[in-house]
Coordinates of C-alpha atoms in Angstrom, one line a residue:
Chain A
M12 CA 184.0 -24.4 21.6
I13 CA 182.7 -21.0 22.7
N14 CA 184.8 -21.5 25.9
K15 CA 188.0 -21.6 23.8
I16 CA 187.0 -18.8 21.5
W17 CA 186.1 -16.6 24.5
F18 CA 189.5 -17.3 26.2
F19 CA 191.6 -16.7 23.0
M20 CA 189.7 -13.5 22.1
I21 CA 190.6 -12.0 25.5
I22 CA 194.2 -13.4 25.8
I23 CA 195.2 -12.5 22.3
G24 CA 193.6 -9.0 22.8
M25 CA 195.7 -8.6 26.0
L26 CA 198.9 -9.7 24.3
V27 CA 198.3 -7.3 21.3
A28 CA 197.5 -4.5 23.7
I29 CA 200.7 -5.1 25.6
A30 CA 202.8 -5.5 22.5
T31 CA 201.5 -2.2 21.0
N32 CA 201.8 -0.4 24.4
N33 CA 198.1 0.2 24.4
I34 CA 197.2 -1.5 27.7
Q35 CA 195.1 1.5 28.9
I36 CA 192.5 0.6 26.3
I37 CA 191.7 -2.7 28.2
N38 CA 190.8 -0.7 31.3
D39 CA 188.4 1.4 29.2
V40 CA 186.9 -1.6 27.6
V41 CA 186.2 -3.4 30.8
I42 CA 184.2 -0.5 32.1
K43 CA 182.6 0.8 28.9
N44 CA 181.6 -2.5 27.2
T45 CA 180.2 -4.2 30.3
Q46 CA 178.1 -1.2 31.0
E47 CA 176.9 -1.3 27.5
A48 CA 175.9 -4.9 27.9
V49 CA 173.8 -4.2 31.0
G50 CA 172.2 -1.2 29.2
F51 CA 171.4 -3.4 26.3
A52 CA 169.7 -6.0 28.5
I53 CA 167.7 -3.4 30.3
G54 CA 166.7 -1.8 27.0
L55 CA 165.6 -5.2 25.8
T56 CA 163.4 -5.7 28.9
G57 CA 160.6 -3.5 27.8
I58 CA 160.2 -5.0 24.3
M59 CA 160.6 -8.5 25.8
A60 CA 157.8 -7.8 28.2
V61 CA 155.6 -6.5 25.3
W62 CA 156.1 -9.6 23.2
L63 CA 155.9 -12.1 25.9
G64 CA 152.7 -10.4 27.0
L65 CA 151.3 -10.6 23.5
M66 CA 152.4 -14.2 23.1
N67 CA 150.6 -15.1 26.3
V68 CA 147.4 -13.5 24.8
A69 CA 147.9 -15.4 21.6
E70 CA 148.5 -18.6 23.4
K71 CA 145.3 -18.3 25.5
S72 CA 143.2 -17.4 22.6
G73 CA 144.4 -20.4 20.6
L74 CA 146.1 -18.2 17.9
I75 CA 149.4 -19.9 18.5
K76 CA 148.0 -23.3 17.9
R77 CA 146.3 -22.1 14.7
I78 CA 149.5 -20.6 13.2
G79 CA 151.3 -23.8 14.2
K80 CA 148.8 -25.9 12.4
I81 CA 149.0 -23.9 9.2
M82 CA 152.8 -23.7 9.2
S83 CA 153.5 -27.3 10.4
P84 CA 153.9 -28.8 6.9
F85 CA 156.6 -26.3 5.9
I86 CA 158.4 -26.2 9.3
R87 CA 158.5 -30.0 9.5
L88 CA 160.7 -30.1 6.4
L89 CA 163.4 -28.2 8.3
F90 CA 162.6 -29.3 11.8
P91 CA 161.4 -32.9 11.5
Q92 CA 161.8 -33.6 15.3
I93 CA 159.3 -30.9 16.4
P94 CA 155.9 -32.5 17.2
K95 CA 153.0 -31.4 15.0
N96 CA 151.2 -28.2 16.1
H97 CA 153.8 -27.6 18.8
P98 CA 153.7 -23.9 20.1
A99 CA 157.4 -23.5 19.2
I100 CA 156.4 -23.6 15.5
S101 CA 154.4 -20.3 15.9
S102 CA 157.1 -18.6 17.8
M103 CA 159.7 -19.5 15.3
V104 CA 157.5 -18.4 12.4
M105 CA 156.8 -15.1 14.1
N106 CA 160.5 -14.6 14.8
M107 CA 161.4 -15.2 11.2
V108 CA 158.7 -12.8 10.0
A109 CA 159.9 -10.1 12.4
N110 CA 163.5 -10.7 11.3
M111 CA 162.7 -10.5 7.7
F112 CA 161.2 -7.0 8.2
G113 CA 164.1 -5.9 10.4
A114 CA 162.1 -5.7 13.6
G115 CA 165.3 -6.0 15.7
N116 CA 164.6 -6.4 19.4
S117 CA 161.0 -7.6 18.8
A118 CA 162.5 -10.5 16.7
T119 CA 164.9 -11.3 19.6
A120 CA 162.0 -11.4 22.1
L121 CA 160.1 -13.8 19.9
G122 CA 163.2 -15.9 19.2
L123 CA 163.9 -16.3 22.9
K124 CA 160.4 -17.5 23.5
A125 CA 160.9 -20.0 20.7
M126 CA 164.1 -21.2 22.3
E127 CA 162.3 -21.7 25.6
Q128 CA 159.6 -23.8 23.9
L129 CA 162.2 -25.8 22.0
Q130 CA 164.0 -26.4 25.3
S131 CA 160.8 -27.9 26.8
I132 CA 161.1 -30.8 24.3
N133 CA 164.8 -31.2 24.7
P134 CA 165.8 -34.5 26.4
V135 CA 169.3 -33.3 27.4
K136 CA 168.9 -29.8 28.8
T137 CA 172.5 -28.6 28.4
R138 CA 172.9 -29.9 24.8
A139 CA 171.3 -28.1 21.8
T140 CA 168.9 -30.2 19.8
N141 CA 169.1 -30.3 16.0
A142 CA 166.0 -28.1 15.8
M143 CA 167.7 -25.4 18.0
C144 CA 170.8 -25.4 15.9
M145 CA 168.8 -25.1 12.7
F146 CA 166.6 -22.4 14.1
L147 CA 169.7 -20.3 15.3
V148 CA 171.5 -20.8 12.0
I149 CA 168.5 -19.6 10.0
N150 CA 168.0 -16.8 12.4
M151 CA 171.7 -15.7 12.1
S152 CA 171.8 -15.8 8.4
S153 CA 168.5 -13.8 8.5
I154 CA 166.8 -13.1 5.2
Q155 CA 166.3 -9.4 5.7
L156 CA 164.1 -7.8 3.1
I157 CA 165.2 -4.2 3.6
P158 CA 168.5 -3.3 5.3
L159 CA 167.2 0.1 6.5
S160 CA 170.4 1.3 8.2
V161 CA 172.5 0.6 5.1
L162 CA 170.0 2.4 2.9
K163 CA 170.2 5.4 5.2
I164 CA 174.0 5.5 5.1
R165 CA 173.9 5.3 1.3
A166 CA 171.3 8.0 1.0
D167 CA 173.3 10.3 3.4
A168 CA 176.4 9.8 1.3
G169 CA 174.7 11.0 -1.8
S170 CA 174.2 7.7 -3.7
V171 CA 172.5 8.1 -7.0
N172 CA 170.4 5.0 -6.3
P173 CA 170.6 4.0 -2.6
T174 CA 168.2 1.1 -2.9
E175 CA 170.1 -0.7 -5.7
I176 CA 171.7 -3.0 -3.2
I177 CA 168.3 -4.4 -2.0
G178 CA 168.4 -6.9 -4.8
T179 CA 172.0 -8.0 -4.4
S180 CA 171.5 -8.3 -0.6
L181 CA 168.5 -10.5 -1.1
V182 CA 170.5 -12.8 -3.4
A183 CA 173.5 -12.9 -1.0
T184 CA 171.3 -13.5 2.0
T185 CA 169.4 -16.3 0.3
V186 CA 172.6 -18.0 -0.7
S187 CA 173.9 -17.8 2.9
T188 CA 170.7 -19.1 4.4
V189 CA 170.6 -22.1 2.0
V190 CA 174.3 -22.8 2.7
G191 CA 173.5 -22.6 6.5
I192 CA 170.6 -25.0 6.2
I193 CA 172.6 -27.5 4.2
A194 CA 175.6 -27.2 6.6
C195 CA 173.3 -27.9 9.5
K196 CA 171.7 -31.0 7.9
I197 CA 175.2 -32.4 7.1
L198 CA 176.9 -31.4 10.4
E199 CA 174.1 -32.6 12.7
R200 CA 175.0 -36.2 12.0
K201 CA 178.6 -35.6 13.0
Y202 CA 178.2 -33.7 16.3
Chain B
M15 CA 158.5 -3.0 -5.0
V16 CA 160.8 -1.1 -2.7
K17 CA 158.0 1.1 -1.6
I18 CA 155.8 -1.9 -0.8
L19 CA 158.6 -3.5 1.2
N20 CA 159.3 -0.3 3.0
F21 CA 155.6 0.1 3.9
L22 CA 155.4 -3.5 5.1
S23 CA 158.5 -3.2 7.3
I24 CA 156.8 -0.3 9.1
M25 CA 153.5 -2.1 9.3
I26 CA 154.6 -5.5 10.4
I27 CA 154.7 -4.9 14.1
P28 CA 151.4 -3.0 14.3
I29 CA 149.8 -5.7 12.2
M30 CA 151.0 -8.5 14.4
I31 CA 149.9 -6.7 17.6
T32 CA 146.4 -5.9 16.1
I33 CA 145.8 -9.5 15.0
I34 CA 146.8 -11.0 18.3
L35 CA 144.6 -8.6 20.3
V36 CA 141.6 -8.8 18.0
Y37 CA 141.8 -12.6 17.9
G38 CA 141.9 -12.6 21.7
M39 CA 138.9 -10.4 22.0
I40 CA 136.9 -12.5 19.5
K41 CA 137.8 -15.6 21.6
K42 CA 136.6 -13.7 24.6
I43 CA 139.7 -14.1 26.8
N44 CA 140.8 -11.5 29.3
I45 CA 143.5 -10.0 27.1
Y46 CA 144.7 -7.4 29.6
E47 CA 145.2 -10.0 32.4
A48 CA 146.9 -12.4 29.9
F49 CA 149.2 -9.6 28.6
V50 CA 150.3 -8.5 32.1
E51 CA 150.9 -12.1 33.2
G52 CA 153.1 -12.8 30.2
A53 CA 154.9 -9.5 30.4
G54 CA 156.2 -10.4 33.8
E55 CA 158.4 -13.1 32.2
G56 CA 160.2 -10.4 30.2
F57 CA 162.2 -9.3 33.3
K58 CA 163.3 -12.8 34.2
T59 CA 164.6 -13.3 30.7
A60 CA 166.4 -10.0 30.6
V61 CA 168.2 -10.8 33.9
R62 CA 169.0 -14.3 32.7
I63 CA 170.7 -13.2 29.5
M64 CA 172.6 -10.4 31.2
P65 CA 175.7 -12.4 32.3
Y66 CA 176.1 -13.9 28.8
L67 CA 175.8 -10.4 27.3
I68 CA 178.5 -9.1 29.6
A69 CA 180.8 -12.0 28.9
I70 CA 180.5 -11.6 25.1
F71 CA 180.7 -7.8 25.1
L72 CA 183.8 -8.0 27.2
A73 CA 185.6 -10.4 24.9
I74 CA 184.5 -8.6 21.7
G75 CA 185.6 -5.3 23.1
I76 CA 189.0 -6.4 24.1
F77 CA 189.6 -8.2 20.9
K78 CA 188.5 -5.3 18.8
D79 CA 189.9 -2.3 20.7
S80 CA 193.3 -3.8 21.4
G81 CA 194.0 -4.0 17.7
A82 CA 193.9 -7.8 17.6
L83 CA 191.1 -7.8 15.1
N84 CA 193.1 -5.6 12.7
L85 CA 196.1 -7.9 13.0
F86 CA 193.8 -10.9 12.3
T87 CA 192.6 -9.2 9.2
K88 CA 196.1 -8.7 7.9
I89 CA 197.1 -12.3 8.6
I90 CA 194.2 -13.9 6.7
S91 CA 194.1 -11.4 3.7
P92 CA 196.2 -13.6 1.4
I93 CA 193.6 -16.4 1.8
T94 CA 190.7 -14.1 1.0
N95 CA 192.5 -12.6 -1.9
F96 CA 192.5 -16.0 -3.4
F97 CA 188.7 -16.0 -3.3
G98 CA 188.6 -12.6 -5.0
I99 CA 187.4 -10.8 -1.9
P100 CA 188.7 -7.2 -2.2
R101 CA 191.2 -6.3 0.6
E102 CA 189.2 -3.2 1.5
V103 CA 186.0 -5.0 2.6
L104 CA 187.9 -7.7 4.5
P105 CA 187.7 -5.9 7.9
L106 CA 183.9 -5.7 7.4
A107 CA 183.6 -9.4 6.5
I108 CA 185.4 -10.3 9.7
M109 CA 183.7 -7.7 11.9
R110 CA 180.1 -8.5 10.7
P111 CA 179.6 -11.7 12.7
V112 CA 181.3 -10.2 15.8
S113 CA 179.6 -6.8 16.2
G114 CA 176.7 -5.2 14.4
S115 CA 177.5 -1.6 15.4
G116 CA 181.2 -2.1 14.7
A117 CA 180.3 -3.4 11.2
L118 CA 178.0 -0.5 10.6
G119 CA 180.9 1.8 11.5
I120 CA 183.1 0.1 8.9
V121 CA 180.4 0.4 6.3
K122 CA 180.1 4.1 6.9
D123 CA 183.8 4.5 6.7
L124 CA 184.1 2.5 3.4
I125 CA 181.2 4.4 1.8
H126 CA 182.7 7.7 2.9
T127 CA 186.1 6.8 1.5
Y128 CA 185.2 5.1 -1.8
G129 CA 181.7 6.5 -2.4
P130 CA 178.4 4.7 -2.2
D131 CA 178.2 4.0 -5.9
S132 CA 181.8 2.5 -6.1
F133 CA 182.3 -1.2 -6.4
I134 CA 183.7 -1.3 -2.8
G135 CA 180.7 0.7 -1.6
R136 CA 178.2 -1.6 -3.2
V137 CA 179.9 -4.8 -2.0
A138 CA 180.1 -3.3 1.6
S139 CA 176.4 -2.4 1.5
T140 CA 175.4 -5.8 0.2
M141 CA 177.5 -7.6 2.8
M142 CA 176.1 -5.6 5.6
G143 CA 172.5 -6.3 4.4
S144 CA 173.0 -10.0 4.0
A145 CA 174.6 -11.1 7.2
E146 CA 174.0 -11.0 11.0
T147 CA 175.9 -10.9 14.2
I148 CA 176.7 -14.5 15.1
F149 CA 178.5 -14.5 18.4
Y150 CA 176.2 -12.4 20.5
T151 CA 173.1 -14.0 19.1
M152 CA 174.4 -17.4 20.0
A153 CA 175.4 -16.2 23.4
I154 CA 172.0 -14.9 24.4
Y155 CA 169.8 -17.5 22.7
F156 CA 171.7 -20.4 24.2
G157 CA 172.4 -18.5 27.4
A158 CA 168.7 -17.8 28.0
V159 CA 167.8 -21.5 28.1
G160 CA 171.0 -22.8 29.7
I161 CA 172.5 -24.7 26.7
K162 CA 176.2 -25.4 27.2
M163 CA 176.8 -27.6 24.2
G164 CA 176.0 -25.6 21.0
R165 CA 177.3 -28.5 18.8
H166 CA 177.6 -27.6 15.2
T167 CA 175.8 -24.2 15.4
L168 CA 178.9 -22.0 15.3
L169 CA 180.5 -23.9 12.4
A170 CA 177.3 -23.9 10.3
A171 CA 176.8 -20.2 11.1
L172 CA 180.4 -19.3 10.0
L173 CA 180.0 -21.3 6.8
S174 CA 176.8 -19.5 6.1
H175 CA 178.6 -16.2 6.7
L176 CA 181.4 -17.1 4.4
A177 CA 178.8 -17.9 1.8
A178 CA 177.3 -14.5 2.3
V179 CA 180.6 -12.8 1.9
I180 CA 181.6 -14.6 -1.3
A181 CA 178.0 -14.3 -2.7
S182 CA 178.1 -10.5 -2.0
V183 CA 181.3 -10.1 -4.0
L184 CA 180.2 -12.3 -6.9
I185 CA 176.7 -10.8 -7.2
C186 CA 178.1 -7.3 -7.2
K187 CA 180.6 -8.2 -9.9
F188 CA 177.8 -9.7 -12.0
M189 CA 175.2 -6.9 -11.4
F190 CA 177.2 -3.7 -11.6

């Protein structure tokens, strides 16, 4: 699916650029955006190293196992295929907590660790498991408690009450997470 | 409430780091060695996700900067009107799953044009705070472990995004 989407995004973009006599923009994008991607990955390296280092400490000390044990009953409702006390549980929980508090790249590092651990119990390595799909959908519909960047824009624009949208955001994000979970549970039987 | 949440969001990473290190010390493991050993993995992961990031940034960049995204917004606006989504926030609803920084730019623009305390401004803020970038997250998470078949992930994520968009409009209509 991503194969087709990728193809059509590029081809449709090309056609529109040609039709609007805007083709020079493509050349700029090829240089600028790919550079940005590399910069982004390099920027991520430092924070990845920090969290993977800390996760290794937590693994060796047995902390990961402990979090896994405590969270197992809750996580098993959403991810029934993950074995009890599996290390992936702790990584997923830590990723969700980091996401909730808007920790950005730290959350990504923990999430990638969780994916790696989920991959270790995946029987078909090129095909996503139900647990992976569920984890990603929850991650992408992220219940974020404080959308800091939005608050800043609102405050800068002179809003009377910049934080009034925290409540509405929480409602909307909860709805979207619940819909995502239900969609996953229904769709995983079809695909 | 807001103050507590704000405080927690600043404290969460220091708290996590402290707990991990203190617990390691109590269990008497060599935390320094363990940290350095784990950190080495960070570089491998960064290199592994780089090609996926480049691929997705390229496609998003071409689609957005060529004007195709704007065209797409115009084409689907009759459908979204039917759901009561204001025409003004439609570009944001479409941009949000594609690019976080792009979406933030649109929010800035909308708030600047209509005011932060207008209905449009509130819906835009709510929408921005309740959704995530889908395409790039999928690309790097699946790319990092070599998953080729994402199965129903994209469809479920898009449905959840649609729910976020509709819920943002409805809750703002109800609340304000």
